Amino acid sequence: MDFLNSNNYFPDVSNASDDGLLAVGGDLSENRLLSAYQKGIFPWFEDDNTILWWSPDPRFVLFPKDLKVSKSMKQVLRNSDFEITINKDFDAVIKACAAAKRPGQEDTWITKGMIEAYSKLHQLGYAKSIEVWLDNTLVGGLYGVDLGNGVFCGESMFTKVSNASKVGFITFIQNTDYKLIDCQVYTNHLDSLGAIDIPRNQFLKYLL
């Protein structure tokens, strides 16, 4: 594990530990974040004073062509009154993701520093938000980083109404032409939608 300084240097991802931890330190500047994502690295921590950088192997990803939509979900998509938008309210989405309560998680990893950093990426056109509205109220959504190379790196999602974030995620994927959605690490929710583990080396090829 390396300790980063003020430049944008990252060690080779092959140096990551068995659980994927690659480096500690550095900052969340736009240049460093973009450099990280382009190398298959992402930040994940709970304290702005201790920034942790990860590159797990295997990598959990979703190929849009393999998206699984159950019969019941197809019915929800047909009959729901949800409205889906993109980049209408990034600030509200990332703050809602930070506030969402998650099983087994006492605190949020979307810290104040993370919110500020990804908001800057959004202003630069790299970070995207997908909003789900019901009766003009934000009830779900997700955000992530678009590398401009056909890969969307999903970061977090939230829901306040049953199926809201799932409808937003599915609708987003079905109406874009990404070759790969980076889901980073395994979750039951994304597994049910068709995400799979692939070797890190295979994942890195999609970033070229």
PDB file of C-alpha atoms in Angstrom:
ATOM      1  CA  MET A   1       0.000   0.000   0.000  1.00  0.00           C
ATOM      2  CA  ASP A   2       1.395   3.399  -1.013  1.00  0.00           C
ATOM      3  CA  PHE A   3       1.049   6.793   0.663  1.00  0.00           C
ATOM      4  CA  LEU A   4       0.275   9.510  -1.878  1.00  0.00           C
ATOM      5  CA  ASN A   5       1.719  13.021  -1.966  1.00  0.00           C
ATOM      6  CA  SER A   6       0.641  16.199  -3.727  1.00  0.00           C
ATOM      7  CA  ASN A   7       1.083  14.919  -7.300  1.00  0.00           C
ATOM      8  CA  ASN A   8      -1.381  12.748  -9.178  1.00  0.00           C
ATOM      9  CA  TYR A   9       0.789   9.631  -9.096  1.00  0.00           C
ATOM     10  CA  PHE A  10      -0.882   6.298  -8.394  1.00  0.00           C
ATOM     11  CA  PRO A  11       0.911   2.960  -7.963  1.00  0.00           C
ATOM     12  CA  ASP A  12       0.129   0.159 -10.384  1.00  0.00           C
ATOM     13  CA  VAL A  13      -3.160  -1.490  -9.428  1.00  0.00           C
ATOM     14  CA  SER A  14      -1.395  -4.834  -9.164  1.00  0.00           C
ATOM     15  CA  ASN A  15       0.002  -3.503  -5.866  1.00  0.00           C
ATOM     16  CA  ALA A  16      -3.469  -3.461  -4.284  1.00  0.00           C
ATOM     17  CA  SER A  17      -4.094  -5.660  -1.258  1.00  0.00           C
ATOM     18  CA  ASP A  18      -6.320  -8.716  -1.426  1.00  0.00           C
ATOM     19  CA  ASP A  19      -9.340  -6.602  -0.487  1.00  0.00           C
ATOM     20  CA  GLY A  20      -8.488  -3.998  -3.139  1.00  0.00           C
ATOM     21  CA  LEU A  21      -6.895  -1.232  -1.037  1.00  0.00           C
ATOM     22  CA  LEU A  22      -4.217   0.430  -3.155  1.00  0.00           C
ATOM     23  CA  ALA A  23      -3.166   3.719  -1.563  1.00  0.00           C
ATOM     24  CA  VAL A  24      -3.799   6.225   1.216  1.00  0.00           C
ATOM     25  CA  GLY A  25      -3.700  10.017   1.179  1.00  0.00           C
ATOM     26  CA  GLY A  26      -3.531  12.576  -1.583  1.00  0.00           C
ATOM     27  CA  ASP A  27      -6.529  14.774  -2.261  1.00  0.00           C
ATOM     28  CA  LEU A  28      -9.843  14.848  -4.124  1.00  0.00           C
ATOM     29  CA  SER A  29      -8.883  17.368  -6.787  1.00  0.00           C
ATOM     30  CA  GLU A  30     -10.542  17.051 -10.182  1.00  0.00           C
ATOM     31  CA  ASN A  31      -7.271  15.987 -11.829  1.00  0.00           C
ATOM     32  CA  ARG A  32      -6.540  13.300  -9.269  1.00  0.00           C
ATOM     33  CA  LEU A  33     -10.069  11.906  -9.342  1.00  0.00           C
ATOM     34  CA  LEU A  34     -10.119  11.709 -13.126  1.00  0.00           C
ATOM     35  CA  SER A  35      -6.664  10.147 -13.148  1.00  0.00           C
ATOM     36  CA  ALA A  36      -7.883   7.556 -10.646  1.00  0.00           C
ATOM     37  CA  TYR A  37     -11.005   6.579 -12.573  1.00  0.00           C
ATOM     38  CA  GLN A  38      -9.064   6.320 -15.821  1.00  0.00           C
ATOM     39  CA  LYS A  39      -6.788   3.787 -14.089  1.00  0.00           C
ATOM     40  CA  GLY A  40      -9.601   1.753 -12.533  1.00  0.00           C
ATOM     41  CA  ILE A  41      -9.184   3.308  -9.074  1.00  0.00           C
ATOM     42  CA  PHE A  42     -11.836   4.937  -6.893  1.00  0.00           C
ATOM     43  CA  PRO A  43     -11.956   6.607  -3.443  1.00  0.00           C
ATOM     44  CA  TRP A  44     -13.951   5.052  -0.609  1.00  0.00           C
ATOM     45  CA  PHE A  45     -13.569   6.125   3.012  1.00  0.00           C
ATOM     46  CA  GLU A  46     -15.439   7.601   5.971  1.00  0.00           C
ATOM     47  CA  ASP A  47     -13.071  10.368   7.099  1.00  0.00           C
ATOM     48  CA  ASP A  48     -11.905  13.263   4.916  1.00  0.00           C
ATOM     49  CA  ASN A  49      -8.587  13.186   6.788  1.00  0.00           C
ATOM     50  CA  THR A  50      -7.847   9.624   5.623  1.00  0.00           C
ATOM     51  CA  ILE A  51      -8.556   9.187   1.908  1.00  0.00           C
ATOM     52  CA  LEU A  52      -8.453   5.536   0.809  1.00  0.00           C
ATOM     53  CA  TRP A  53      -8.084   4.471  -2.839  1.00  0.00           C
ATOM     54  CA  TRP A  54      -9.297   1.091  -4.098  1.00  0.00           C
ATOM     55  CA  SER A  55      -8.970  -1.156  -7.129  1.00  0.00           C
ATOM     56  CA  PRO A  56     -10.579  -4.513  -6.289  1.00  0.00           C
ATOM     57  CA  ASP A  57     -10.010  -7.741  -8.168  1.00  0.00           C
ATOM     58  CA  PRO A  58     -12.400  -9.044  -9.346  1.00  0.00           C
ATOM     59  CA  ARG A  59     -14.403  -6.007 -10.446  1.00  0.00           C
ATOM     60  CA  PHE A  60     -18.192  -5.990 -10.283  1.00  0.00           C
ATOM     61  CA  VAL A  61     -19.651  -4.689 -13.568  1.00  0.00           C
ATOM     62  CA  LEU A  62     -22.821  -4.688 -15.615  1.00  0.00           C
ATOM     63  CA  PHE A  63     -22.863  -5.074 -19.373  1.00  0.00           C
ATOM     64  CA  PRO A  64     -25.989  -3.195 -20.521  1.00  0.00           C
ATOM     65  CA  LYS A  65     -26.880  -5.980 -22.969  1.00  0.00           C
ATOM     66  CA  ASP A  66     -27.091  -8.365 -19.997  1.00  0.00           C
ATOM     67  CA  LEU A  67     -29.433  -6.181 -17.934  1.00  0.00           C
ATOM     68  CA  LYS A  68     -32.074  -8.337 -16.236  1.00  0.00           C
ATOM     69  CA  VAL A  69     -35.547  -6.879 -15.844  1.00  0.00           C
ATOM     70  CA  SER A  70     -38.056  -9.132 -14.101  1.00  0.00           C
ATOM     71  CA  LYS A  71     -41.667  -9.444 -15.240  1.00  0.00           C
ATOM     72  CA  SER A  72     -42.851  -7.585 -12.162  1.00  0.00           C
ATOM     73  CA  MET A  73     -40.332  -4.816 -12.798  1.00  0.00           C
ATOM     74  CA  LYS A  74     -41.430  -4.512 -16.414  1.00  0.00           C
ATOM     75  CA  GLN A  75     -44.946  -3.969 -15.130  1.00  0.00           C
ATOM     76  CA  VAL A  76     -43.722  -1.283 -12.746  1.00  0.00           C
ATOM     77  CA  LEU A  77     -41.902   0.435 -15.613  1.00  0.00           C
ATOM     78  CA  ARG A  78     -45.055   0.385 -17.743  1.00  0.00           C
ATOM     79  CA  ASN A  79     -47.499   1.509 -15.097  1.00  0.00           C
ATOM     80  CA  SER A  80     -45.569   3.786 -12.732  1.00  0.00           C
ATOM     81  CA  ASP A  81     -45.971   7.551 -12.608  1.00  0.00           C
ATOM     82  CA  PHE A  82     -42.245   8.128 -12.088  1.00  0.00           C
ATOM     83  CA  GLU A  83     -40.531  10.816 -14.156  1.00  0.00           C
ATOM     84  CA  ILE A  84     -36.839  10.271 -14.936  1.00  0.00           C
ATOM     85  CA  THR A  85     -34.441  13.146 -15.582  1.00  0.00           C
ATOM     86  CA  ILE A  86     -30.675  13.485 -16.019  1.00  0.00           C
ATOM     87  CA  ASN A  87     -28.593  16.229 -14.390  1.00  0.00           C
ATOM     88  CA  LYS A  88     -31.633  18.171 -13.226  1.00  0.00           C
ATOM     89  CA  ASP A  89     -30.530  18.321  -9.571  1.00  0.00           C
ATOM     90  CA  PHE A  90     -27.127  16.748  -8.961  1.00  0.00           C
ATOM     91  CA  ASP A  91     -26.759  18.482  -5.610  1.00  0.00           C
ATOM     92  CA  ALA A  92     -29.992  17.019  -4.247  1.00  0.00           C
ATOM     93  CA  VAL A  93     -29.140  13.511  -5.475  1.00  0.00           C
ATOM     94  CA  ILE A  94     -25.650  13.297  -3.967  1.00  0.00           C
ATOM     95  CA  LYS A  95     -26.864  14.729  -0.652  1.00  0.00           C
ATOM     96  CA  ALA A  96     -29.757  12.259  -0.571  1.00  0.00           C
ATOM     97  CA  CYS A  97     -27.310   9.412  -1.268  1.00  0.00           C
ATOM     98  CA  ALA A  98     -25.150  10.642   1.616  1.00  0.00           C
ATOM     99  CA  ALA A  99     -28.140  10.760   3.972  1.00  0.00           C
ATOM    100  CA  ALA A 100     -29.498   7.325   3.031  1.00  0.00           C
ATOM    101  CA  LYS A 101     -29.403   4.740   5.808  1.00  0.00           C
ATOM    102  CA  ARG A 102     -27.766   1.484   4.732  1.00  0.00           C
ATOM    103  CA  PRO A 103     -27.689  -1.898   6.509  1.00  0.00           C
ATOM    104  CA  GLY A 104     -24.457  -2.488   8.417  1.00  0.00           C
ATOM    105  CA  GLN A 105     -23.240   1.075   7.857  1.00  0.00           C
ATOM    106  CA  GLU A 106     -23.142   3.450  10.831  1.00  0.00           C
ATOM    107  CA  ASP A 107     -21.862   6.487   8.948  1.00  0.00           C
ATOM    108  CA  THR A 108     -21.767   7.661   5.348  1.00  0.00           C
ATOM    109  CA  TRP A 109     -18.751   7.383   3.069  1.00  0.00           C
ATOM    110  CA  ILE A 110     -20.106  10.318   1.048  1.00  0.00           C
ATOM    111  CA  THR A 111     -18.406  12.922   3.217  1.00  0.00           C
ATOM    112  CA  LYS A 112     -18.524  16.692   2.879  1.00  0.00           C
ATOM    113  CA  GLY A 113     -15.252  16.535   0.949  1.00  0.00           C
ATOM    114  CA  MET A 114     -16.657  13.903  -1.416  1.00  0.00           C
ATOM    115  CA  ILE A 115     -19.773  15.988  -2.075  1.00  0.00           C
ATOM    116  CA  GLU A 116     -17.662  19.034  -2.906  1.00  0.00           C
ATOM    117  CA  ALA A 117     -15.314  17.037  -5.143  1.00  0.00           C
ATOM    118  CA  TYR A 118     -18.008  15.290  -7.182  1.00  0.00           C
ATOM    119  CA  SER A 119     -19.989  18.506  -7.482  1.00  0.00           C
ATOM    120  CA  LYS A 120     -16.930  20.019  -9.156  1.00  0.00           C
ATOM    121  CA  LEU A 121     -16.725  16.996 -11.472  1.00  0.00           C
ATOM    122  CA  HIS A 122     -20.385  17.572 -12.292  1.00  0.00           C
ATOM    123  CA  GLN A 123     -19.708  21.208 -13.139  1.00  0.00           C
ATOM    124  CA  LEU A 124     -16.954  20.026 -15.483  1.00  0.00           C
ATOM    125  CA  GLY A 125     -19.341  17.581 -17.183  1.00  0.00           C
ATOM    126  CA  TYR A 126     -17.882  14.326 -15.819  1.00  0.00           C
ATOM    127  CA  ALA A 127     -20.258  13.461 -12.981  1.00  0.00           C
ATOM    128  CA  LYS A 128     -23.897  12.747 -13.820  1.00  0.00           C
ATOM    129  CA  SER A 129     -27.041  12.428 -11.764  1.00  0.00           C
ATOM    130  CA  ILE A 130     -30.210  10.547 -12.604  1.00  0.00           C
ATOM    131  CA  GLU A 131     -33.288  11.778 -10.767  1.00  0.00           C
ATOM    132  CA  VAL A 132     -36.567   9.946 -10.148  1.00  0.00           C
ATOM    133  CA  TRP A 133     -39.572  12.143  -9.451  1.00  0.00           C
ATOM    134  CA  LEU A 134     -43.090  11.386  -8.252  1.00  0.00           C
ATOM    135  CA  ASP A 135     -45.611  14.232  -8.155  1.00  0.00           C
ATOM    136  CA  ASN A 136     -42.729  16.693  -8.590  1.00  0.00           C
ATOM    137  CA  THR A 137     -40.945  15.296  -5.523  1.00  0.00           C
ATOM    138  CA  LEU A 138     -37.494  13.704  -5.718  1.00  0.00           C
ATOM    139  CA  VAL A 139     -37.996  10.121  -4.520  1.00  0.00           C
ATOM    140  CA  GLY A 140     -34.936   8.326  -5.876  1.00  0.00           C
ATOM    141  CA  GLY A 141     -31.821   8.627  -7.940  1.00  0.00           C
ATOM    142  CA  LEU A 142     -28.193   7.805  -8.510  1.00  0.00           C
ATOM    143  CA  TYR A 143     -24.961   9.456  -9.569  1.00  0.00           C
ATOM    144  CA  GLY A 144     -21.672   8.451 -11.087  1.00  0.00           C
ATOM    145  CA  VAL A 145     -18.769   9.417 -13.311  1.00  0.00           C
ATOM    146  CA  ASP A 146     -18.851   9.350 -17.115  1.00  0.00           C
ATOM    147  CA  LEU A 147     -15.326   8.838 -18.410  1.00  0.00           C
ATOM    148  CA  GLY A 148     -16.267   9.673 -21.984  1.00  0.00           C
ATOM    149  CA  ASN A 149     -14.983   6.301 -23.200  1.00  0.00           C
ATOM    150  CA  GLY A 150     -18.209   4.316 -22.994  1.00  0.00           C
ATOM    151  CA  VAL A 151     -17.808   3.473 -19.299  1.00  0.00           C
ATOM    152  CA  PHE A 152     -20.085   4.831 -16.582  1.00  0.00           C
ATOM    153  CA  CYS A 153     -18.763   4.450 -13.043  1.00  0.00           C
ATOM    154  CA  GLY A 154     -21.734   4.200 -10.713  1.00  0.00           C
ATOM    155  CA  GLU A 155     -21.148   5.654  -7.260  1.00  0.00           C
ATOM    156  CA  SER A 156     -24.313   5.536  -5.187  1.00  0.00           C
ATOM    157  CA  MET A 157     -28.091   5.482  -5.321  1.00  0.00           C
ATOM    158  CA  PHE A 158     -30.970   6.196  -2.960  1.00  0.00           C
ATOM    159  CA  THR A 159     -34.687   5.574  -2.829  1.00  0.00           C
ATOM    160  CA  LYS A 160     -37.514   6.989  -0.736  1.00  0.00           C
ATOM    161  CA  VAL A 161     -40.303   5.118  -2.530  1.00  0.00           C
ATOM    162  CA  SER A 162     -40.367   1.420  -3.422  1.00  0.00           C
ATOM    163  CA  ASN A 163     -38.648   0.689  -6.778  1.00  0.00           C
ATOM    164  CA  ALA A 164     -37.743   4.350  -7.413  1.00  0.00           C
ATOM    165  CA  SER A 165     -33.958   3.953  -7.726  1.00  0.00           C
ATOM    166  CA  LYS A 166     -34.358   0.683  -9.634  1.00  0.00           C
ATOM    167  CA  VAL A 167     -36.644   2.379 -12.173  1.00  0.00           C
ATOM    168  CA  GLY A 168     -34.131   5.193 -12.555  1.00  0.00           C
ATOM    169  CA  PHE A 169     -31.197   2.817 -12.988  1.00  0.00           C
ATOM    170  CA  ILE A 170     -32.949   0.580 -15.514  1.00  0.00           C
ATOM    171  CA  THR A 171     -34.353   3.486 -17.518  1.00  0.00           C
ATOM    172  CA  PHE A 172     -30.944   5.171 -17.618  1.00  0.00           C
ATOM    173  CA  ILE A 173     -29.199   2.042 -18.896  1.00  0.00           C
ATOM    174  CA  GLN A 174     -31.879   1.254 -21.461  1.00  0.00           C
ATOM    175  CA  ASN A 175     -31.630   4.736 -22.957  1.00  0.00           C
ATOM    176  CA  THR A 176     -27.850   5.150 -23.147  1.00  0.00           C
ATOM    177  CA  ASP A 177     -25.146   3.462 -25.176  1.00  0.00           C
ATOM    178  CA  TYR A 178     -22.522   2.650 -22.537  1.00  0.00           C
ATOM    179  CA  LYS A 179     -20.477  -0.468 -23.151  1.00  0.00           C
ATOM    180  CA  LEU A 180     -19.954  -1.065 -19.440  1.00  0.00           C
ATOM    181  CA  ILE A 181     -21.342   0.074 -16.081  1.00  0.00           C
ATOM    182  CA  ASP A 182     -18.739  -0.103 -13.322  1.00  0.00           C
ATOM    183  CA  CYS A 183     -20.474  -1.221 -10.115  1.00  0.00           C
ATOM    184  CA  GLN A 184     -17.150  -1.533  -8.229  1.00  0.00           C
ATOM    185  CA  VAL A 185     -18.002  -4.165  -5.602  1.00  0.00           C
ATOM    186  CA  TYR A 186     -20.666  -6.845  -5.237  1.00  0.00           C
ATOM    187  CA  THR A 187     -24.182  -6.046  -4.018  1.00  0.00           C
ATOM    188  CA  ASN A 188     -27.234  -8.318  -4.044  1.00  0.00           C
ATOM    189  CA  HIS A 189     -29.302  -5.554  -5.630  1.00  0.00           C
ATOM    190  CA  LEU A 190     -27.057  -5.161  -8.694  1.00  0.00           C
ATOM    191  CA  ASP A 191     -26.487  -8.905  -8.922  1.00  0.00           C
ATOM    192  CA  SER A 192     -30.250  -9.291  -9.383  1.00  0.00           C
ATOM    193  CA  LEU A 193     -30.050  -6.841 -12.298  1.00  0.00           C
ATOM    194  CA  GLY A 194     -27.340  -8.810 -14.089  1.00  0.00           C
ATOM    195  CA  ALA A 195     -24.057  -7.450 -12.780  1.00  0.00           C
ATOM    196  CA  ILE A 196     -21.165  -9.917 -12.626  1.00  0.00           C
ATOM    197  CA  ASP A 197     -17.580 -10.160 -11.394  1.00  0.00           C
ATOM    198  CA  ILE A 198     -14.846  -9.975 -14.031  1.00  0.00           C
ATOM    199  CA  PRO A 199     -11.043 -10.015 -13.596  1.00  0.00           C
ATOM    200  CA  ARG A 200      -9.561  -6.568 -12.959  1.00  0.00           C
ATOM    201  CA  ASN A 201      -7.256  -6.882 -15.965  1.00  0.00           C
ATOM    202  CA  GLN A 202     -10.267  -7.455 -18.203  1.00  0.00           C
ATOM    203  CA  PHE A 203     -12.039  -4.445 -16.706  1.00  0.00           C
ATOM    204  CA  LEU A 204      -9.020  -2.195 -17.298  1.00  0.00           C
ATOM    205  CA  LYS A 205      -9.135  -2.938 -21.021  1.00  0.00           C
ATOM    206  CA  TYR A 206     -12.518  -1.200 -21.231  1.00  0.00           C
ATOM    207  CA  LEU A 207     -10.957   2.001 -19.895  1.00  0.00           C
ATOM    208  CA  LEU A 208      -8.510   2.366 -22.792  1.00  0.00           C
TER     209      LEU A 208
END
